[in-house]
PDB file of N, CA and C in Angstrom:
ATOM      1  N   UNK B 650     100.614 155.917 119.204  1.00 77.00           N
ATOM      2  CA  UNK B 650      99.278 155.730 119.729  1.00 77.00           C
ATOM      3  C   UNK B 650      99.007 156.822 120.766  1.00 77.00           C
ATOM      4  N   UNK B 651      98.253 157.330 120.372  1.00 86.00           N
ATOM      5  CA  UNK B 651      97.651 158.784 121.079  1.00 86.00           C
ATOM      6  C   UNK B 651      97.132 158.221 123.156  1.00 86.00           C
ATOM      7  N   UNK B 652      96.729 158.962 123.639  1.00 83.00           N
ATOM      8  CA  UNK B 652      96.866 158.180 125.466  1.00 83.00           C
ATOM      9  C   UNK B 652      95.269 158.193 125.625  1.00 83.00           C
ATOM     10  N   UNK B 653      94.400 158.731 124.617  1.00 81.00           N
ATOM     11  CA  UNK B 653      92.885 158.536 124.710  1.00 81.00           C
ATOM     12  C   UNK B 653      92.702 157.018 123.825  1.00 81.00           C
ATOM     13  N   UNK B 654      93.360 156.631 122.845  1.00 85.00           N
ATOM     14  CA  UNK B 654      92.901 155.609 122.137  1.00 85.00           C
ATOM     15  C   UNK B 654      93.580 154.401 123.242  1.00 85.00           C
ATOM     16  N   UNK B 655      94.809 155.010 123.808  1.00 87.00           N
ATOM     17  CA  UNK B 655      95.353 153.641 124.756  1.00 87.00           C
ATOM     18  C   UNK B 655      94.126 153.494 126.006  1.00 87.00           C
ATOM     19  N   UNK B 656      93.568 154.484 126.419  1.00 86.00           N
ATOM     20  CA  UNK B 656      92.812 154.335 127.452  1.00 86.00           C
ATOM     21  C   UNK B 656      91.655 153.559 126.954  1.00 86.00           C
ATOM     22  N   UNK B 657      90.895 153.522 125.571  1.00 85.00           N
ATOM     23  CA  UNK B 657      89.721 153.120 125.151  1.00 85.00           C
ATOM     24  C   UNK B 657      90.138 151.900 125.151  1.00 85.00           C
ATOM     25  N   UNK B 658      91.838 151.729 124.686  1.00 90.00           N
ATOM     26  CA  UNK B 658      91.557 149.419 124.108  1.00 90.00           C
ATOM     27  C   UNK B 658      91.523 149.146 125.945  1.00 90.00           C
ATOM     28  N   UNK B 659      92.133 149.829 126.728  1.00 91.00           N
ATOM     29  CA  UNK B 659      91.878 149.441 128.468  1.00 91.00           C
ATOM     30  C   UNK B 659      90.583 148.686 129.296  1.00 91.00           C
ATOM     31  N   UNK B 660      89.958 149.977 128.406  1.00 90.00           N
ATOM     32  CA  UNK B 660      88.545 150.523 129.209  1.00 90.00           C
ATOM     33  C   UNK B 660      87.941 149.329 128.169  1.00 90.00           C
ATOM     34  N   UNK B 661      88.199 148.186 127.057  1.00 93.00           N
ATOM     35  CA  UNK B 661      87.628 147.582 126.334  1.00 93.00           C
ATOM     36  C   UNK B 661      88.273 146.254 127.021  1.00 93.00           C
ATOM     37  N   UNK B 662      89.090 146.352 126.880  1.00 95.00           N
ATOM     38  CA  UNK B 662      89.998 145.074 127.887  1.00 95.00           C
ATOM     39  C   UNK B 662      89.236 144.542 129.152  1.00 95.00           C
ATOM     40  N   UNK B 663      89.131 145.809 130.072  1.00 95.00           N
ATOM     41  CA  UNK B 663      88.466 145.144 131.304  1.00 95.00           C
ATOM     42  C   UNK B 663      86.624 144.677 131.271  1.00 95.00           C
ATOM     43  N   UNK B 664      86.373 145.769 130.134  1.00 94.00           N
ATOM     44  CA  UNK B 664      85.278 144.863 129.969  1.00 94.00           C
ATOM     45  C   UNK B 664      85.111 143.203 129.399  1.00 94.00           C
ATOM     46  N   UNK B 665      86.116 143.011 128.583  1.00 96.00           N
ATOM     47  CA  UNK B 665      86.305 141.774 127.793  1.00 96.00           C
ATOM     48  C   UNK B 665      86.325 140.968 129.210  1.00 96.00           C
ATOM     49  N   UNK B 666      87.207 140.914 129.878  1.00 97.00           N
ATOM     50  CA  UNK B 666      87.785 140.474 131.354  1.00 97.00           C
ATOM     51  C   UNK B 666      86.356 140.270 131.773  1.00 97.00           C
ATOM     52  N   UNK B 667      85.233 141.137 132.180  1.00 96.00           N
ATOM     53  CA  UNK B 667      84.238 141.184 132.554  1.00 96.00           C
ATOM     54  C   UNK B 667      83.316 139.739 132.307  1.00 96.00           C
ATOM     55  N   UNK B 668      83.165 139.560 130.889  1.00 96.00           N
ATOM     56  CA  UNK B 668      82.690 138.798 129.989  1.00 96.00           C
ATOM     57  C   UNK B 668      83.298 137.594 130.295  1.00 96.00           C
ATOM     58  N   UNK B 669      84.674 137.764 129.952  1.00 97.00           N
ATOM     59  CA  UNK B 669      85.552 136.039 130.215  1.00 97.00           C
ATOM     60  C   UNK B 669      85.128 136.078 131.692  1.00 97.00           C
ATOM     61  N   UNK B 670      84.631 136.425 132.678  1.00 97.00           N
ATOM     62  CA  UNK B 670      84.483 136.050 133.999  1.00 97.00           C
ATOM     63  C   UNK B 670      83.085 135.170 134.378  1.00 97.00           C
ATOM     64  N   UNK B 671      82.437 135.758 133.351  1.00 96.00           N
ATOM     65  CA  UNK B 671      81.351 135.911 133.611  1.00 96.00           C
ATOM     66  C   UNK B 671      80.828 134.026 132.640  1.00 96.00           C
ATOM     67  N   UNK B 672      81.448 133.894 131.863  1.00 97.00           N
ATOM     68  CA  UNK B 672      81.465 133.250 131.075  1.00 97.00           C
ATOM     69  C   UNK B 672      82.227 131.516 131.829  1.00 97.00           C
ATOM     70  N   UNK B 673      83.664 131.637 132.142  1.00 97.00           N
ATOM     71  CA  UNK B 673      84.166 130.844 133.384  1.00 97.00           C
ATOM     72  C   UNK B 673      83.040 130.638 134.417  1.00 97.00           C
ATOM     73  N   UNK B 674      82.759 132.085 135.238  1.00 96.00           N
ATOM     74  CA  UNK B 674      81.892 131.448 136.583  1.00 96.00           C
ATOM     75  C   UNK B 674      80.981 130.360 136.004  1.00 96.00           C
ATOM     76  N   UNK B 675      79.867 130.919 134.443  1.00 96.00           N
ATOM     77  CA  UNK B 675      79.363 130.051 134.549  1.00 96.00           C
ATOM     78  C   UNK B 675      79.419 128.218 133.830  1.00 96.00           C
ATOM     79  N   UNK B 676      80.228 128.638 133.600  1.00 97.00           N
ATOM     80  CA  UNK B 676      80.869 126.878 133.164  1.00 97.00           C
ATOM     81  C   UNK B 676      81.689 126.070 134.333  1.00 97.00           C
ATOM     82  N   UNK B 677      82.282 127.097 135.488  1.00 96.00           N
ATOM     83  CA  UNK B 677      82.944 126.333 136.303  1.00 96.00           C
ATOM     84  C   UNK B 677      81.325 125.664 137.445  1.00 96.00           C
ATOM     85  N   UNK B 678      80.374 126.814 137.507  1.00 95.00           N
ATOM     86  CA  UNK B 678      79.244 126.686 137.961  1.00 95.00           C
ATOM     87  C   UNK B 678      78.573 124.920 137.852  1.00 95.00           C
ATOM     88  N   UNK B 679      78.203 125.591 136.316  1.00 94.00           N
ATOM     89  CA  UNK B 679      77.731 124.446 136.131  1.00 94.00           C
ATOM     90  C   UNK B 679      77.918 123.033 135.975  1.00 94.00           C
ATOM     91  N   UNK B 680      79.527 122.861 135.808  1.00 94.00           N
ATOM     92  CA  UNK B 680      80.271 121.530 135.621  1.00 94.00           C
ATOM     93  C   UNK B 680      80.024 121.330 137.464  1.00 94.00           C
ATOM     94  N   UNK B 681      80.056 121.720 138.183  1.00 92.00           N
ATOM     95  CA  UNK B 681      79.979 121.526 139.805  1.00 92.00           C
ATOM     96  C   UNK B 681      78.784 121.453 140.130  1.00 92.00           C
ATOM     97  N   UNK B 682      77.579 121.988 139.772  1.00 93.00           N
ATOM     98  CA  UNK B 682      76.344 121.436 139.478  1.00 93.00           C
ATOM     99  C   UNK B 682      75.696 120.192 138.965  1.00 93.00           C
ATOM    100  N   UNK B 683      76.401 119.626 138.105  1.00 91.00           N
ATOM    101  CA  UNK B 683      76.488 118.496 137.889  1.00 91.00           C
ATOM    102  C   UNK B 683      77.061 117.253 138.053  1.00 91.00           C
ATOM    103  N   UNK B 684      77.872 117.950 139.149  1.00 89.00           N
ATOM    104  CA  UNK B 684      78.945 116.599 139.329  1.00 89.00           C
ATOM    105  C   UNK B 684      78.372 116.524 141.030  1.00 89.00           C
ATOM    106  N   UNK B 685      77.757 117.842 141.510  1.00 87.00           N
ATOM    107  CA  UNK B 685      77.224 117.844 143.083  1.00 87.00           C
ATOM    108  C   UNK B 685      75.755 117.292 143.275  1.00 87.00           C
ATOM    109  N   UNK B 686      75.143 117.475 141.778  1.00 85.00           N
ATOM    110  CA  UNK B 686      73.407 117.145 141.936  1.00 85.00           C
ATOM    111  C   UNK B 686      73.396 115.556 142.155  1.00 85.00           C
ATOM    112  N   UNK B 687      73.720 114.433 141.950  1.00 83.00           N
ATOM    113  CA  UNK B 687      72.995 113.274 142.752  1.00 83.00           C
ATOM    114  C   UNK B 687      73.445 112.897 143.698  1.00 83.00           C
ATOM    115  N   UNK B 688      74.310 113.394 144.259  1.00 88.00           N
ATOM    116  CA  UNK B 688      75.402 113.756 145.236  1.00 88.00           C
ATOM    117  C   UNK B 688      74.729 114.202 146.609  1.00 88.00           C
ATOM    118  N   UNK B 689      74.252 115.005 146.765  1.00 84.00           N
ATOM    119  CA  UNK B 689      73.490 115.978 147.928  1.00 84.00           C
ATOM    120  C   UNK B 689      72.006 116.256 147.895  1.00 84.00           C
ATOM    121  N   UNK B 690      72.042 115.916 149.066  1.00 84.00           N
ATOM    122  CA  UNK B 690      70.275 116.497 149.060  1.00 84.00           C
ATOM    123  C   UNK B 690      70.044 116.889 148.483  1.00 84.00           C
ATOM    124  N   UNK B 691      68.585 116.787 148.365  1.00 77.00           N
ATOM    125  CA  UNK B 691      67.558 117.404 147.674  1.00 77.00           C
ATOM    126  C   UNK B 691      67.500 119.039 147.669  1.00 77.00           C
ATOM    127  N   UNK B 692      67.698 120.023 146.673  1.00 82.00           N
ATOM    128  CA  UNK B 692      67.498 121.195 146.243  1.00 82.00           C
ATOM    129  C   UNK B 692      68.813 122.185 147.017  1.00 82.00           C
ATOM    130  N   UNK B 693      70.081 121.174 147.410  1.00 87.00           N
ATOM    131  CA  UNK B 693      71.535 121.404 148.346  1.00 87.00           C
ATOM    132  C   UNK B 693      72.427 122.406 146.550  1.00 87.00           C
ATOM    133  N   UNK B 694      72.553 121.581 145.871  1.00 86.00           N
ATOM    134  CA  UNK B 694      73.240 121.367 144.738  1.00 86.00           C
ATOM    135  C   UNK B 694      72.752 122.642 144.072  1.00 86.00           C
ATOM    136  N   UNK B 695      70.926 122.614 143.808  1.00 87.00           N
ATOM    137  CA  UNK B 695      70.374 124.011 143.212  1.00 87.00           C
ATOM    138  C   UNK B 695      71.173 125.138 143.739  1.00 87.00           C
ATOM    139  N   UNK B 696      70.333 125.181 145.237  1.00 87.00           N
ATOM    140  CA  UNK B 696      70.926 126.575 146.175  1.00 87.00           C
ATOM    141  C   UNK B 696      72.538 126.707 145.783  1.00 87.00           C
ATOM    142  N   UNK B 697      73.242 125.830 146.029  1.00 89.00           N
ATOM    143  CA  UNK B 697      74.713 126.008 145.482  1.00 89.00           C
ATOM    144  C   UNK B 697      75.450 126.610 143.968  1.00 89.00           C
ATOM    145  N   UNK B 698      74.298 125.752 143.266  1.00 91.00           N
ATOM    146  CA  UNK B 698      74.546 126.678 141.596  1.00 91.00           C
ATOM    147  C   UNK B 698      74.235 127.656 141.600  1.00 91.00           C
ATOM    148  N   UNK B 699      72.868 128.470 142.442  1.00 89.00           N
ATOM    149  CA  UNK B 699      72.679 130.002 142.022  1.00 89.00           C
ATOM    150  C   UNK B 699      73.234 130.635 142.696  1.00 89.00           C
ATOM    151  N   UNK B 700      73.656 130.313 144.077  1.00 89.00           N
ATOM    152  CA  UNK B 700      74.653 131.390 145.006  1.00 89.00           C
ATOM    153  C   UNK B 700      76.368 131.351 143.917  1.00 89.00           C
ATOM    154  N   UNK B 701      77.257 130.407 143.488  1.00 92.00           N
ATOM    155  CA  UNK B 701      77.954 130.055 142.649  1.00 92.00           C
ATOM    156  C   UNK B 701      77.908 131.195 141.020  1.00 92.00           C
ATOM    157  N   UNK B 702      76.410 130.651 140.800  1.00 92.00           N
ATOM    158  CA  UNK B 702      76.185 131.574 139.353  1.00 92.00           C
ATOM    159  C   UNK B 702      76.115 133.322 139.475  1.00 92.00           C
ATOM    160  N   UNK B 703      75.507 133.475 140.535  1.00 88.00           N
ATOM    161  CA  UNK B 703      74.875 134.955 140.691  1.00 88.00           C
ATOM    162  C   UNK B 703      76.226 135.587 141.412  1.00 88.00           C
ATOM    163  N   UNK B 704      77.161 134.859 142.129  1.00 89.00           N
ATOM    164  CA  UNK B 704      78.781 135.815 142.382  1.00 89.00           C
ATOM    165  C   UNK B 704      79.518 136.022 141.267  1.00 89.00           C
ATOM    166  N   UNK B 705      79.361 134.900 140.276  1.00 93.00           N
ATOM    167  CA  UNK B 705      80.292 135.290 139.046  1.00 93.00           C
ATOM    168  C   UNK B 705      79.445 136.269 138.182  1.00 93.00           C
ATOM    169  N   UNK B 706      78.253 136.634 137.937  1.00 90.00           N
ATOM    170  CA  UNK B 706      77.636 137.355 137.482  1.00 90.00           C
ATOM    171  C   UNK B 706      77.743 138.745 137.937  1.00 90.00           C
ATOM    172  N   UNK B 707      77.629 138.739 139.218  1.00 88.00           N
ATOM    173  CA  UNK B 707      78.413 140.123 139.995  1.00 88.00           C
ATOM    174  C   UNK B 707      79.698 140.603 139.515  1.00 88.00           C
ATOM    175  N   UNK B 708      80.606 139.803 139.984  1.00 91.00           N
ATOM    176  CA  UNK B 708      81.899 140.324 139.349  1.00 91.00           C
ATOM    177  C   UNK B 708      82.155 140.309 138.042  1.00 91.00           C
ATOM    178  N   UNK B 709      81.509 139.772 136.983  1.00 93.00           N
ATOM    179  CA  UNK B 709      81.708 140.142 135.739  1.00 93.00           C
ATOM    180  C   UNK B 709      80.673 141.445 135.629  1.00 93.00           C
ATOM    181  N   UNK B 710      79.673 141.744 136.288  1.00 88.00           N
ATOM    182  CA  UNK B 710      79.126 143.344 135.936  1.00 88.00           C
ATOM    183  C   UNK B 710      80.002 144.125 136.755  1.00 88.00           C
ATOM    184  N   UNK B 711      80.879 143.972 137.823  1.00 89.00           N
ATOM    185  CA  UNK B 711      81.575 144.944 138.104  1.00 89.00           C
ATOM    186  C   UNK B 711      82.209 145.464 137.153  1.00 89.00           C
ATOM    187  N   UNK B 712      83.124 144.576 136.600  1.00 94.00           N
ATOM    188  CA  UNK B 712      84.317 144.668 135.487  1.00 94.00           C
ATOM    189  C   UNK B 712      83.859 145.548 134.503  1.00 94.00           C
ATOM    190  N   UNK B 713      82.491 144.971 134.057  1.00 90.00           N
ATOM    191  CA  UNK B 713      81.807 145.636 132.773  1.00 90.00           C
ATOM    192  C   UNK B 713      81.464 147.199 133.312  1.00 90.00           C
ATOM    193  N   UNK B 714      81.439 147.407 134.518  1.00 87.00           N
ATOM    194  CA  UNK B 714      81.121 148.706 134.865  1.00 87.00           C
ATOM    195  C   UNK B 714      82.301 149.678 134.979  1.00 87.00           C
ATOM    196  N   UNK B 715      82.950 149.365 135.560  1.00 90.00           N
ATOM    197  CA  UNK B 715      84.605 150.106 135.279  1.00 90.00           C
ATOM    198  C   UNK B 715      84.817 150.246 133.944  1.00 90.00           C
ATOM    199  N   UNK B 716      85.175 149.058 132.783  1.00 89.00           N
ATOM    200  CA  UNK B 716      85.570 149.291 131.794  1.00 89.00           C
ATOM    201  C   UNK B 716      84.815 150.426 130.984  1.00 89.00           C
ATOM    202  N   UNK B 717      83.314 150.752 131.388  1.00 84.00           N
ATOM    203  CA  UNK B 717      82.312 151.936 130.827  1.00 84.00           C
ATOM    204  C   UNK B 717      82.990 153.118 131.305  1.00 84.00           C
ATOM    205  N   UNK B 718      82.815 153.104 132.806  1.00 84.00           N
ATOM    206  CA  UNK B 718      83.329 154.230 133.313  1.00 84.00           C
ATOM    207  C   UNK B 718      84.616 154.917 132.849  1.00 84.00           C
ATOM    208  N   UNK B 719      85.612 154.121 132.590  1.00 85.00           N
ATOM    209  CA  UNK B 719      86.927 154.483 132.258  1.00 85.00           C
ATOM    210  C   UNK B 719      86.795 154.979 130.521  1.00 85.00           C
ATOM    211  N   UNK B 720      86.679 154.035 129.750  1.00 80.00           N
ATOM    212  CA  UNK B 720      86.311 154.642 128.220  1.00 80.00           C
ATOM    213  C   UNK B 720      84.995 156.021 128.303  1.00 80.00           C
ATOM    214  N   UNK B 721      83.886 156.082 129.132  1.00 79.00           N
ATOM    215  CA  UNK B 721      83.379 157.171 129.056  1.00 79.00           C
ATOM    216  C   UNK B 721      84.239 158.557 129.529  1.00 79.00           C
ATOM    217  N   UNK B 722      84.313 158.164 130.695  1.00 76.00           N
ATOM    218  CA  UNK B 722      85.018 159.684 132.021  1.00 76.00           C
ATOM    219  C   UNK B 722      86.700 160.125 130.773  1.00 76.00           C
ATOM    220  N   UNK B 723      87.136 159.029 130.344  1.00 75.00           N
ATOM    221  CA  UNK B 723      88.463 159.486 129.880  1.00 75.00           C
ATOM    222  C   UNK B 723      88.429 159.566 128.541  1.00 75.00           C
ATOM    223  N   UNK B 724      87.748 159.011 127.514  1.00 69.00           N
ATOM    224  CA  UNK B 724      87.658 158.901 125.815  1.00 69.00           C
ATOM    225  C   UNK B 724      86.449 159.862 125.387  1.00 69.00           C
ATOM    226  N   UNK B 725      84.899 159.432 125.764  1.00 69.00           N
ATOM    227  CA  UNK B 725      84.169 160.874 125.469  1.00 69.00           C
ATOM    228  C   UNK B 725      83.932 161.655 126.439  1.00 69.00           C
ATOM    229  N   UNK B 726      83.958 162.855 125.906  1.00 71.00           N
ATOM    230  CA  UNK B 726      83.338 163.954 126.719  1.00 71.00           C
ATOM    231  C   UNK B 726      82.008 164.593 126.810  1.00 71.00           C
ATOM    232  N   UNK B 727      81.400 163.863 126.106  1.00 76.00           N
ATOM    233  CA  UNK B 727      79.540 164.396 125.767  1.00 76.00           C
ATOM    234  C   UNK B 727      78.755 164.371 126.644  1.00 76.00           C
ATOM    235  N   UNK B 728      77.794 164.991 126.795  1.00 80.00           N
ATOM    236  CA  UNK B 728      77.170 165.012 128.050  1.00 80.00           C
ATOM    237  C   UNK B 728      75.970 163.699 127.815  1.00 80.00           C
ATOM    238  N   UNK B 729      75.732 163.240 126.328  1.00 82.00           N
ATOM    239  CA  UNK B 729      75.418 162.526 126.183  1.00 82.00           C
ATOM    240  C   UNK B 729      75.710 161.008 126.598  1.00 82.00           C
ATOM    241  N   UNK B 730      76.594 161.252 126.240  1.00 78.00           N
ATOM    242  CA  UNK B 730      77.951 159.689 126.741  1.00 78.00           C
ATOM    243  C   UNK B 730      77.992 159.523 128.235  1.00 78.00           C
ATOM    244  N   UNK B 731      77.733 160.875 129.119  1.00 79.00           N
ATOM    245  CA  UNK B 731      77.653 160.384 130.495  1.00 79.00           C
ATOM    246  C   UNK B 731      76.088 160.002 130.673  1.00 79.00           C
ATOM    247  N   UNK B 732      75.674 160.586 130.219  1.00 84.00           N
ATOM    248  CA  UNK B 732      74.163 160.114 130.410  1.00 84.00           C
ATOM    249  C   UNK B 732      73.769 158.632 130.302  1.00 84.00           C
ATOM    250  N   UNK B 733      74.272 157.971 129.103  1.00 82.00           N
ATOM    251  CA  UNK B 733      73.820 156.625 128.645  1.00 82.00           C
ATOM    252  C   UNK B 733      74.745 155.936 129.887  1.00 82.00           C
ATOM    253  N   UNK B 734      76.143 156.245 130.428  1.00 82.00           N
ATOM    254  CA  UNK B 734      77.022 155.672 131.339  1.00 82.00           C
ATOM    255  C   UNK B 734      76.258 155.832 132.688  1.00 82.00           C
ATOM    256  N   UNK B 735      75.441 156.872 132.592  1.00 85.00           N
ATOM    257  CA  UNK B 735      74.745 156.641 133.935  1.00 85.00           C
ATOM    258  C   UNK B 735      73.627 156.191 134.054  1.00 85.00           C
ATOM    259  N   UNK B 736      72.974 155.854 132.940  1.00 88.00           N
ATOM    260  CA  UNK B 736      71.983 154.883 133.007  1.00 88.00           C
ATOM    261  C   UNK B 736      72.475 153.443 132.961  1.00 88.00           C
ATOM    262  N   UNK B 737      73.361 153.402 132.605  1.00 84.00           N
ATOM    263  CA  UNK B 737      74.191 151.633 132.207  1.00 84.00           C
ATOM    264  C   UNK B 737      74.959 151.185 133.915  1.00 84.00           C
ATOM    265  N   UNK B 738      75.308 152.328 134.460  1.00 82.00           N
ATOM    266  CA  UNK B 738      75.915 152.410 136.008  1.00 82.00           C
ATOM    267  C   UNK B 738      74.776 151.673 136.841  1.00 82.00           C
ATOM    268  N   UNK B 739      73.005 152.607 136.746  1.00 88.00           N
ATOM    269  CA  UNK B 739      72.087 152.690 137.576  1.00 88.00           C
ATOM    270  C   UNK B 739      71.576 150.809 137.086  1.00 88.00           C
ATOM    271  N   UNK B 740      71.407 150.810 135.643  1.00 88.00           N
ATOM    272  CA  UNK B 740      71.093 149.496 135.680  1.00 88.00           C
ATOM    273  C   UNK B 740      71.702 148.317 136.137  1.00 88.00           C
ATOM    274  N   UNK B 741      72.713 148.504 135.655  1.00 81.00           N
ATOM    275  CA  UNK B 741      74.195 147.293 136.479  1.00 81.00           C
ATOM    276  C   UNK B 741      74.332 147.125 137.744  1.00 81.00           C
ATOM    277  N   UNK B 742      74.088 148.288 138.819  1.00 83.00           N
ATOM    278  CA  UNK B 742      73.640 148.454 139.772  1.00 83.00           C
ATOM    279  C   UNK B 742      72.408 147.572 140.626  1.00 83.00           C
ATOM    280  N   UNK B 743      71.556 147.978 139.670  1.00 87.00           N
ATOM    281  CA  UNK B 743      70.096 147.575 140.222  1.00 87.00           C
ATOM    282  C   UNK B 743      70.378 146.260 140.321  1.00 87.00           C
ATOM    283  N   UNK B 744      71.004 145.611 138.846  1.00 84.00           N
ATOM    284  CA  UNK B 744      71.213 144.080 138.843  1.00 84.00           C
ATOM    285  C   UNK B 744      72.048 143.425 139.854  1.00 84.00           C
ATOM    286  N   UNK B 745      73.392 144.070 139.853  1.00 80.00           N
ATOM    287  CA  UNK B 745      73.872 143.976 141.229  1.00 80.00           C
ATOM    288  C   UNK B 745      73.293 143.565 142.295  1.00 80.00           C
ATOM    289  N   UNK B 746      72.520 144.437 142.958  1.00 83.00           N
ATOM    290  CA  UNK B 746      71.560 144.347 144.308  1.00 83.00           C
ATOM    291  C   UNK B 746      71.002 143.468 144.563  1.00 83.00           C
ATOM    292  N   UNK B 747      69.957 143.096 143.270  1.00 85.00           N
ATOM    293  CA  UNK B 747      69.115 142.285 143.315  1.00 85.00           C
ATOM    294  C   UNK B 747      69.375 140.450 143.368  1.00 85.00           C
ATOM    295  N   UNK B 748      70.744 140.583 142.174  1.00 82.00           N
ATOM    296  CA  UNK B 748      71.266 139.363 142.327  1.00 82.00           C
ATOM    297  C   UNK B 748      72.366 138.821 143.959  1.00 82.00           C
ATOM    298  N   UNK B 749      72.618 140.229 144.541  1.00 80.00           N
ATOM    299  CA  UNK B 749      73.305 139.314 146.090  1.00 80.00           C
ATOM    300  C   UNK B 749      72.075 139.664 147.107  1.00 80.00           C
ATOM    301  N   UNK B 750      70.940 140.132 146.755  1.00 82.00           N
ATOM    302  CA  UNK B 750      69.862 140.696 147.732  1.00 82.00           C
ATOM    303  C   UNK B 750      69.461 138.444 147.633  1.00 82.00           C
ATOM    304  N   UNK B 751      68.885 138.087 146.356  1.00 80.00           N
ATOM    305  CA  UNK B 751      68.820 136.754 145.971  1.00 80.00           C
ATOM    306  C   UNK B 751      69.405 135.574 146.501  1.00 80.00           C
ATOM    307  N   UNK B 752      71.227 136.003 146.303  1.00 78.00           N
ATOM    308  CA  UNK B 752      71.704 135.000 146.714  1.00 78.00           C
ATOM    309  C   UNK B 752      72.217 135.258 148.577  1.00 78.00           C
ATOM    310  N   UNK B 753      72.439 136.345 148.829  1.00 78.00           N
ATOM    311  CA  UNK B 753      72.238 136.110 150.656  1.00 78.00           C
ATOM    312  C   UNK B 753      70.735 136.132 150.920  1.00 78.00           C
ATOM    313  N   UNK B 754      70.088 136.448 150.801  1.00 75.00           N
ATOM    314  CA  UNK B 754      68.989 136.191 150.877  1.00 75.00           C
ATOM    315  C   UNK B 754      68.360 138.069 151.799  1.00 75.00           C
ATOM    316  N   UNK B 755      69.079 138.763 151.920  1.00 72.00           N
ATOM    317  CA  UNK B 755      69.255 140.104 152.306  1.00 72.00           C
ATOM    318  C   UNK B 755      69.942 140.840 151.092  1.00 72.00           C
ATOM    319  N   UNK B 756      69.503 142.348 152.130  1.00 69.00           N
ATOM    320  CA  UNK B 756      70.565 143.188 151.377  1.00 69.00           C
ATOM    321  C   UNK B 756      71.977 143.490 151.964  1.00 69.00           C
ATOM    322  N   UNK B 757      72.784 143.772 150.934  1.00 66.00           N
ATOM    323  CA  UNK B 757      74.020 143.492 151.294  1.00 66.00           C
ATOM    324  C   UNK B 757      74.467 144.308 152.346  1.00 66.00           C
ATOM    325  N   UNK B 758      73.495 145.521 152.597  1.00 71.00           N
ATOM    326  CA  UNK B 758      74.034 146.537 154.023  1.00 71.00           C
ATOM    327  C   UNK B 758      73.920 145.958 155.452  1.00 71.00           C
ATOM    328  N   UNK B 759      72.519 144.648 155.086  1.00 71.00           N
ATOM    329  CA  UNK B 759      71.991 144.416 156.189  1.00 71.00           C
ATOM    330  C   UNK B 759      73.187 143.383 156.901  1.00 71.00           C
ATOM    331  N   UNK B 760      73.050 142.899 158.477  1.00 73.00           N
ATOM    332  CA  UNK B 760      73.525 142.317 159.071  1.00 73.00           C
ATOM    333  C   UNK B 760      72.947 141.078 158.926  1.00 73.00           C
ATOM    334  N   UNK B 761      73.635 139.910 158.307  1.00 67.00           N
ATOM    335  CA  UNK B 761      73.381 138.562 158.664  1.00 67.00           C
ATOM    336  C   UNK B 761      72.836 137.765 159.975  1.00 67.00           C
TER     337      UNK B 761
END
């Protein structure tokens, strides 16, 4: 096995990882959502599922963002292939932001 095809099943791995994370957060999410909603105040349980949902959503786009980076930067070399990786970076990104801008209710530079 050649050390570009070992790097691609890697760079496919941590994205998979990405996915299974993303997939867990939200089943561990929601089973705790449901076992917390008649449980706690009124709209306690909500706020708790989306701060809950939107961290596992983070760290599964991290994952998914490395695993790009690594199969692009090390398997193709096209200038094309960085291009689509840097639009897939900028979007994952944006989503990023927006989903802990959401759940702290800031941005993440700012001071609490």
């Amino acid at each position: 096995m050649k050390f570009t095809e070992l790097i691609s099943i890697a760079g496919y791995a941590i994205e998979a990882i990405g996915v299974i994370v993303v997939v867990i957060g939200t089943a561990i999410s929601s089973i705790t959502f449901i076992r917390a909603f008649r449980q706690l105040p009124e709209g306690v349980a909500y706020r708790s599922y989306r701060r809950q949902l939107g961290r596992s959503i983070i760290l599964g786009l991290e994952f998914l963002i490395a695993g790009d980076v690594i199969r692009t930067v090390i398997v193709t070399h096209s200038l094309s292939s960085v291009a689509v990786l840097a639009l897939l970076v900028l979007i994952r990104t944006f989503l990023s932001l927006t989903l802990a801008m959401e759940i702290e209710g800031r941005m993440p530079w700012q001071k609490s």
